[in-house]
């Protein structure tokens, strides 16, 4: 499903449900010639209201009767088609998405003048140009066409209605059935890369981190040798040193750990403008996560709103593509519950080296949380999305500048 939206009188026209339905009928049923007649009917209808009866009554009647006649005659030319989508990869927000649709004529007579297009599209998915046309398809014949959509915003969408219709014989109205077949289309957030990302962290042997090996003791770093003590493993005895000094010498190791870093994403958005800033913040979070996971760090992501969602990536914990799918489906909230975030984040502080905050706003509660983590010895970095405001109480190197 498309992401939920808050209704506002000032939202774009296509986000109003009645206008979206009229737009779907306008492009889904009328050919370019039919649209001209439709506008002619509307124009002459308005002129009729102005009491210009004689010149406009004829024009209005001609346009309306032509469209009605085209719709009725076109019923005899409705094709019987079987259609399936081929969606191989998912697009990013702002990209032009192309995919194939397989078309088969399952009727007993040739299908001519076939127009293949999507119906019932959400406002964030817009068709590009006029839909493709198949001149003729014999009974049992199969072919494929390419459809294109402009993906305006991230989200998980359902493509639910494919229409294969014929514009014959009049070329004014498309007659054909809609195929109710649902296919999921995930529009992942655009990955915005930060040019400078200097994140201080502890060494790779941080106690409490995530062990390199699946079993403790399987992946260790050699430190040196020492005298053997009761309880040491026989396999750790360093025999050359033992023979040289005349007593048992054992090798000493320490367990190797990966560095864990946290990225906290604030999903508070109270206005339509804040929603756009949130999309930008998610793109930046994706870029930061990608950069850190490529450095072999374990990255804990906390998506914080009225609830806090925690997931990890890096070192084969989760593929970056899976993280993009999660970020694509994140919903905004009316406020950030800093107390809930604190309850989730502070217990993890001892196992983290640094925390990167991607904040939508800055207030005393957010500042207090950051200072609590600093008091625990964690390095912090804050990226503030709100323009014209800077986080106070932080050192200059603790503030990340958002790219323009």
Coordinates of C-alpha atoms in Angstrom, one line a residue:
X1 CA 0.0 0.0 0.0
X2 CA 1.0 3.6 -0.5
X3 CA 2.2 5.5 2.5
X4 CA -0.5 7.1 4.7
X5 CA -0.9 10.9 4.2
X6 CA -2.4 13.6 6.4
X7 CA -5.2 15.4 4.6
X8 CA -4.6 19.1 3.9
X9 CA -6.5 21.5 1.7
X10 CA -3.1 22.6 0.3
X11 CA -1.8 19.2 -0.7
X12 CA -1.2 18.6 -4.5
X13 CA -4.4 18.0 -6.5
X14 CA -3.6 14.3 -7.3
X15 CA -3.5 13.5 -3.6
X16 CA -7.2 14.4 -3.3
X17 CA -9.1 11.1 -3.9
X18 CA -11.9 12.5 -6.2
X19 CA -9.4 14.3 -8.4
X20 CA -7.2 11.2 -8.5
X21 CA -10.2 9.1 -9.7
X22 CA -11.1 11.6 -12.4
X23 CA -7.5 11.7 -13.6
X24 CA -7.5 7.9 -13.8
X25 CA -10.6 7.8 -15.9
X26 CA -9.4 10.7 -18.1
X27 CA -6.2 9.0 -19.1
X28 CA -7.4 5.5 -18.8
X29 CA -10.5 5.7 -21.1
X30 CA -10.1 8.7 -23.4
X31 CA -7.7 8.8 -26.3
X32 CA -6.0 12.1 -27.2
X33 CA -8.8 12.8 -29.7
X34 CA -11.4 11.8 -27.1
X35 CA -9.9 14.3 -24.6
X36 CA -10.2 17.1 -27.2
X37 CA -13.9 16.3 -27.5
X38 CA -14.3 16.1 -23.7
X39 CA -12.8 19.5 -23.3
X40 CA -15.0 20.8 -26.1
X41 CA -18.1 19.4 -24.3
X42 CA -17.0 21.1 -21.0
X43 CA -16.3 24.4 -22.8
X44 CA -19.6 24.5 -24.6
X45 CA -21.4 23.4 -21.5
X46 CA -19.9 26.4 -19.7
X47 CA -21.0 28.6 -22.6
X48 CA -24.5 27.2 -22.3
X49 CA -24.6 28.5 -18.8
X50 CA -23.8 31.9 -20.2
X51 CA -27.0 31.7 -22.3
X52 CA -25.1 31.4 -25.7
X53 CA -27.6 28.7 -26.6
X54 CA -27.6 28.6 -30.3
X55 CA -23.9 28.3 -31.2
X56 CA -23.0 26.2 -28.2
X57 CA -25.9 23.7 -28.0
X58 CA -24.8 22.1 -31.2
X59 CA -21.2 21.9 -30.2
X60 CA -22.0 20.4 -26.8
X61 CA -24.4 17.9 -28.3
X62 CA -21.9 16.9 -30.9
X63 CA -19.1 16.3 -28.4
X64 CA -21.2 14.3 -25.9
X65 CA -23.0 12.2 -28.5
X66 CA -19.7 11.4 -30.2
X67 CA -18.1 10.2 -27.0
X68 CA -21.2 8.2 -26.0
X69 CA -21.4 6.6 -29.5
X70 CA -17.6 5.8 -29.4
X71 CA -18.0 4.1 -26.0
X72 CA -21.0 2.0 -27.2
X73 CA -19.5 0.9 -30.5
X74 CA -16.2 0.1 -28.9
X75 CA -17.8 -2.6 -26.8
X76 CA -17.7 -4.9 -29.8
X77 CA -14.0 -4.4 -30.2
X78 CA -13.0 -5.2 -26.6
X79 CA -10.0 -7.6 -26.6
X80 CA -9.6 -10.6 -24.4
X81 CA -6.0 -10.5 -23.1
X82 CA -3.9 -12.1 -20.5
X83 CA -1.2 -9.8 -19.0
X84 CA 1.6 -10.2 -16.5
X85 CA 4.2 -7.7 -15.2
X86 CA 7.9 -8.4 -15.1
X87 CA 9.4 -6.4 -12.2
X88 CA 13.0 -7.4 -11.8
X89 CA 14.6 -4.6 -9.8
X90 CA 13.2 -1.8 -7.6
X91 CA 13.8 1.9 -8.4
X92 CA 15.0 4.7 -6.2
X93 CA 12.9 7.8 -5.5
X94 CA 13.1 10.3 -8.3
X95 CA 14.1 7.7 -10.9
X96 CA 12.3 6.7 -14.1
X97 CA 11.2 3.1 -13.7
X98 CA 10.8 0.8 -16.7
X99 CA 9.3 -2.7 -16.7
X100 CA 7.9 -5.2 -19.1
X101 CA 4.4 -6.4 -19.5
X102 CA 3.7 -9.7 -21.3
X103 CA 0.5 -9.7 -23.3
X104 CA -1.3 -12.7 -24.8
X105 CA -4.4 -12.7 -26.9
X106 CA -6.6 -15.4 -25.5
X107 CA -9.6 -14.5 -27.6
X108 CA -10.8 -16.2 -30.8
X109 CA -10.3 -13.2 -33.1
X110 CA -7.4 -10.8 -33.8
X111 CA -7.1 -7.9 -31.3
X112 CA -6.3 -4.5 -33.0
X113 CA -5.3 -1.1 -31.8
X114 CA -4.5 -2.3 -28.2
X115 CA -3.4 0.2 -25.6
X116 CA -1.6 -1.2 -22.5
X117 CA -1.5 0.9 -19.4
X118 CA -1.7 1.0 -15.6
X119 CA -4.9 2.2 -13.9
X120 CA -5.5 3.4 -10.4
X121 CA -1.9 4.6 -9.8
X122 CA -1.1 6.4 -6.6
X123 CA -0.1 10.1 -6.9
X124 CA 3.5 9.3 -6.2
X125 CA 3.7 7.1 -9.4
X126 CA 3.1 9.0 -12.6
X127 CA 3.0 7.4 -16.1
X128 CA 5.5 8.9 -18.6
X129 CA 4.1 9.9 -22.0
X130 CA 1.4 8.1 -23.9
X131 CA 1.0 4.3 -23.3
X132 CA 2.3 1.8 -25.9
X133 CA 0.1 0.6 -28.7
X134 CA 0.0 -2.8 -30.3
X135 CA -1.3 -2.6 -33.9
X136 CA -2.5 -6.2 -34.1
X137 CA -2.3 -9.4 -32.0
X138 CA -3.4 -12.7 -33.5
X139 CA -5.3 -15.3 -31.5
X140 CA -2.8 -17.1 -29.2
X141 CA 0.0 -14.7 -30.1
X142 CA 2.2 -13.3 -27.3
X143 CA 4.3 -10.2 -27.1
X144 CA 5.6 -7.7 -24.6
X145 CA 5.6 -3.9 -24.1
X146 CA 7.5 -1.5 -21.9
X147 CA 5.8 0.7 -19.4
X148 CA 7.5 3.6 -17.7
X149 CA 6.6 5.3 -14.3
X150 CA 8.1 8.3 -12.7
X151 CA 8.7 7.4 -9.0
X152 CA 8.4 10.7 -7.1
X153 CA 8.7 9.5 -3.5
X154 CA 9.9 6.4 -1.5
X155 CA 7.3 3.9 -0.4
X156 CA 5.8 0.4 -0.8
X157 CA 3.1 0.5 -3.5
X158 CA 0.7 -2.0 -5.1
X159 CA 0.2 -2.0 -8.9
X160 CA -3.3 -3.5 -8.9
X161 CA -4.9 -2.8 -12.3
X162 CA -3.6 -3.4 -15.8
X163 CA -5.8 -2.4 -18.7
X164 CA -5.6 -3.7 -22.2
X165 CA -8.1 -1.7 -24.3
X166 CA -8.8 -1.1 -28.0
X167 CA -9.3 2.5 -29.3
X168 CA -11.1 1.1 -32.5
X169 CA -13.2 1.9 -34.4
X170 CA -13.6 5.6 -33.6
X171 CA -10.2 6.4 -32.0
X172 CA -11.9 8.4 -29.3
X173 CA -12.6 5.9 -26.5
X174 CA -10.6 2.9 -25.1
X175 CA -12.8 -0.2 -24.6
X176 CA -11.4 -3.0 -22.6
X177 CA -11.4 -4.8 -19.3
X178 CA -9.1 -4.0 -16.3
X179 CA -7.1 -7.0 -15.1
X180 CA -7.0 -7.0 -11.3
X181 CA -3.5 -8.3 -10.7
X182 CA -1.5 -7.0 -7.7
X183 CA 2.3 -6.7 -7.9
X184 CA 4.4 -5.0 -5.2
X185 CA 6.6 -2.1 -6.3
X186 CA 9.1 -0.9 -3.7
X187 CA 10.5 2.6 -4.3
X188 CA 13.7 2.7 -2.1
X189 CA 15.0 6.0 -0.8
X190 CA 17.7 7.7 -2.7
X191 CA 21.2 7.2 -1.2
X192 CA 22.8 10.6 -0.4
X193 CA 26.5 10.2 0.2
X194 CA 28.3 12.5 2.7
X195 CA 31.7 13.6 1.3
X196 CA 33.3 13.9 4.8
X197 CA 32.3 11.4 7.5
X198 CA 34.8 11.4 10.3
X199 CA 33.4 9.1 13.1
X200 CA 35.7 8.4 16.0
X201 CA 35.5 5.0 17.5
X202 CA 37.2 2.5 19.8
X203 CA 39.6 -0.2 18.7
X204 CA 38.4 -3.4 17.2
X205 CA 38.9 -5.2 20.5
X206 CA 36.1 -3.4 22.3
X207 CA 34.7 -5.6 25.1
X208 CA 31.0 -6.0 24.7
X209 CA 31.0 -5.7 21.0
X210 CA 30.1 -8.4 18.5
X211 CA 32.6 -11.2 18.2
X212 CA 34.2 -11.8 14.8
X213 CA 33.7 -15.6 15.1
X214 CA 30.4 -17.3 15.8
X215 CA 32.0 -19.1 18.8
X216 CA 34.1 -17.2 21.4
X217 CA 37.7 -18.2 21.1
X218 CA 37.7 -19.1 17.4
X219 CA 38.9 -15.7 16.3
X220 CA 41.6 -14.2 18.4
X221 CA 44.5 -11.8 18.3
X222 CA 48.0 -13.0 19.4
X223 CA 49.4 -10.8 22.3
X224 CA 52.5 -12.7 23.4
X225 CA 53.7 -15.5 25.7
X226 CA 53.7 -16.1 29.4
X227 CA 54.3 -18.9 31.9
X228 CA 51.8 -21.7 31.7
X229 CA 49.2 -21.8 34.5
X230 CA 46.8 -24.5 35.5
X231 CA 43.7 -24.4 33.4
X232 CA 45.5 -23.2 30.2
X233 CA 44.8 -25.3 27.1
X234 CA 47.5 -27.7 26.0
X235 CA 47.2 -26.7 22.4
X236 CA 48.2 -23.1 23.3
X237 CA 51.6 -24.2 24.7
X238 CA 54.4 -22.6 22.7
X239 CA 56.8 -25.5 22.5
X240 CA 59.9 -23.7 21.0
X241 CA 59.9 -21.2 23.9
X242 CA 59.2 -24.0 26.4
X243 CA 62.2 -26.0 25.2
X244 CA 64.4 -22.9 25.3
X245 CA 63.7 -21.9 28.9
X246 CA 63.1 -25.3 30.3
X247 CA 59.5 -24.7 31.5
X248 CA 56.1 -24.6 30.0
X249 CA 55.3 -21.3 28.1
X250 CA 51.8 -20.7 26.7
X251 CA 50.5 -18.3 24.1
X252 CA 48.2 -15.5 25.2
X253 CA 45.3 -14.2 23.0
X254 CA 42.6 -11.7 23.3
X255 CA 39.2 -12.0 21.7
X256 CA 38.6 -9.9 18.5
X257 CA 35.5 -7.8 18.3
X258 CA 34.0 -5.6 15.6
X259 CA 33.2 -2.0 16.2
X260 CA 29.5 -1.2 16.7
X261 CA 28.2 2.3 15.8
X262 CA 24.6 3.5 16.1
X263 CA 22.6 5.7 13.8
X264 CA 19.5 7.3 15.3
X265 CA 17.0 8.6 12.8
X266 CA 14.3 11.0 14.1
X267 CA 11.1 10.4 12.1
X268 CA 9.1 13.3 13.6
X269 CA 7.2 15.3 10.9
X270 CA 4.3 17.5 11.7
X271 CA 3.9 19.4 8.4
X272 CA 4.1 18.6 4.7
X273 CA 7.4 20.5 4.6
X274 CA 8.7 18.3 7.4
X275 CA 7.7 15.2 5.4
X276 CA 9.9 16.3 2.6
X277 CA 12.8 16.9 5.0
X278 CA 12.2 13.5 6.5
X279 CA 12.6 11.9 3.0
X280 CA 15.9 13.8 2.7
X281 CA 16.9 12.6 6.2
X282 CA 16.2 9.0 5.3
X283 CA 18.4 9.4 2.1
X284 CA 21.2 10.7 4.3
X285 CA 20.7 7.9 6.8
X286 CA 21.0 5.4 3.9
X287 CA 24.2 7.1 2.8
X288 CA 25.7 7.1 6.3
X289 CA 24.7 3.4 6.8
X290 CA 26.2 2.3 3.5
X291 CA 29.5 4.1 4.2
X292 CA 29.8 2.6 7.7
X293 CA 28.9 -0.9 6.6
X294 CA 31.5 -0.8 3.9
X295 CA 34.1 -0.1 6.6
X296 CA 33.3 -3.4 8.2
X297 CA 31.5 -1.8 11.1
X298 CA 28.4 -3.2 12.7
X299 CA 25.7 -0.5 12.5
X300 CA 22.7 -0.3 14.8
X301 CA 19.9 1.8 13.3
X302 CA 17.2 3.2 15.6
X303 CA 14.2 4.7 13.9
X304 CA 12.7 6.8 16.6
X305 CA 9.2 8.3 16.8
X306 CA 6.3 7.5 19.1
X307 CA 7.9 4.0 19.0
X308 CA 11.5 2.9 18.4
X309 CA 12.5 0.3 15.8
X310 CA 15.9 -1.2 16.1
X311 CA 17.7 -3.2 13.3
X312 CA 21.3 -4.0 12.4
X313 CA 23.4 -4.2 9.3
X314 CA 27.1 -4.8 8.5
X315 CA 29.2 -7.9 8.6
X316 CA 26.5 -10.1 7.0
X317 CA 23.9 -9.2 9.8
X318 CA 21.6 -7.8 7.1
X319 CA 22.3 -6.8 3.5
X320 CA 22.2 -3.1 2.7
X321 CA 19.3 -3.8 0.3
X322 CA 17.2 -5.1 3.2
X323 CA 17.9 -1.9 5.1
X324 CA 16.8 0.2 2.1
X325 CA 13.5 -1.8 2.1
X326 CA 12.9 -1.0 5.7
X327 CA 13.8 2.7 5.3
X328 CA 11.4 2.9 2.3
X329 CA 8.5 1.8 4.4
X330 CA 9.1 4.0 7.5
X331 CA 6.2 6.2 8.5
X332 CA 6.5 9.6 10.0
X333 CA 5.0 10.5 13.4
X334 CA 3.7 13.5 15.2
X335 CA 6.4 13.7 17.9
X336 CA 9.6 12.1 19.0
X337 CA 9.3 10.2 22.3
X338 CA 12.7 11.0 23.8
X339 CA 12.0 9.0 27.0
X340 CA 11.3 5.9 24.9
X341 CA 14.4 6.4 22.8
X342 CA 16.5 6.9 26.0
X343 CA 15.1 3.7 27.5
X344 CA 16.1 1.7 24.4
X345 CA 19.4 3.5 23.6
X346 CA 21.1 3.8 27.0
X347 CA 21.2 0.0 27.7
X348 CA 23.1 -0.4 24.4
X349 CA 25.6 2.4 25.2
X350 CA 28.2 0.2 26.8
X351 CA 28.4 -1.9 23.6
X352 CA 28.6 1.1 21.2
X353 CA 31.6 3.2 20.2
X354 CA 29.8 6.2 18.7
X355 CA 26.3 7.4 17.9
X356 CA 25.2 9.5 14.9
X357 CA 22.0 11.4 15.3
X358 CA 20.0 12.5 12.3
X359 CA 17.6 14.9 14.0
X360 CA 14.6 16.7 12.5
X361 CA 14.6 19.4 15.2
X362 CA 16.6 20.4 18.3
X363 CA 15.1 21.0 21.7
X364 CA 16.1 20.6 25.4
X365 CA 14.9 17.0 25.5
X366 CA 17.0 16.0 22.5
X367 CA 20.0 17.9 23.9
X368 CA 19.7 16.1 27.2
X369 CA 19.7 12.7 25.5
X370 CA 22.9 13.6 23.6
X371 CA 24.6 14.8 26.7
X372 CA 23.7 11.6 28.6
X373 CA 25.4 9.5 25.9
X374 CA 28.4 11.8 26.0
X375 CA 28.6 11.3 29.8
X376 CA 28.8 7.6 29.2
X377 CA 32.0 8.1 27.1
X378 CA 30.4 7.8 23.7
X379 CA 31.5 9.9 20.8
X380 CA 28.5 11.7 19.3
X381 CA 27.8 13.4 15.9
X382 CA 24.6 15.3 15.2
X383 CA 23.2 16.1 11.8
X384 CA 20.3 18.5 12.1
X385 CA 17.8 18.7 9.2
X386 CA 16.0 21.9 10.3
X387 CA 17.3 24.9 8.4
X388 CA 18.3 28.0 10.3
X389 CA 18.9 26.1 13.6
X390 CA 22.1 24.6 15.0
X391 CA 22.4 22.2 17.9
X392 CA 23.8 24.0 21.0
X393 CA 26.0 22.6 23.7
X394 CA 28.1 20.6 21.2
X395 CA 31.7 21.0 20.0
X396 CA 32.1 22.1 16.3
X397 CA 33.5 18.7 15.4
X398 CA 30.4 17.0 16.8
X399 CA 28.1 18.7 14.3
X400 CA 27.7 17.3 10.8
X401 CA 26.7 19.8 8.1
X402 CA 23.8 18.6 6.0
X403 CA 24.7 18.8 2.2
X404 CA 22.8 21.5 0.3

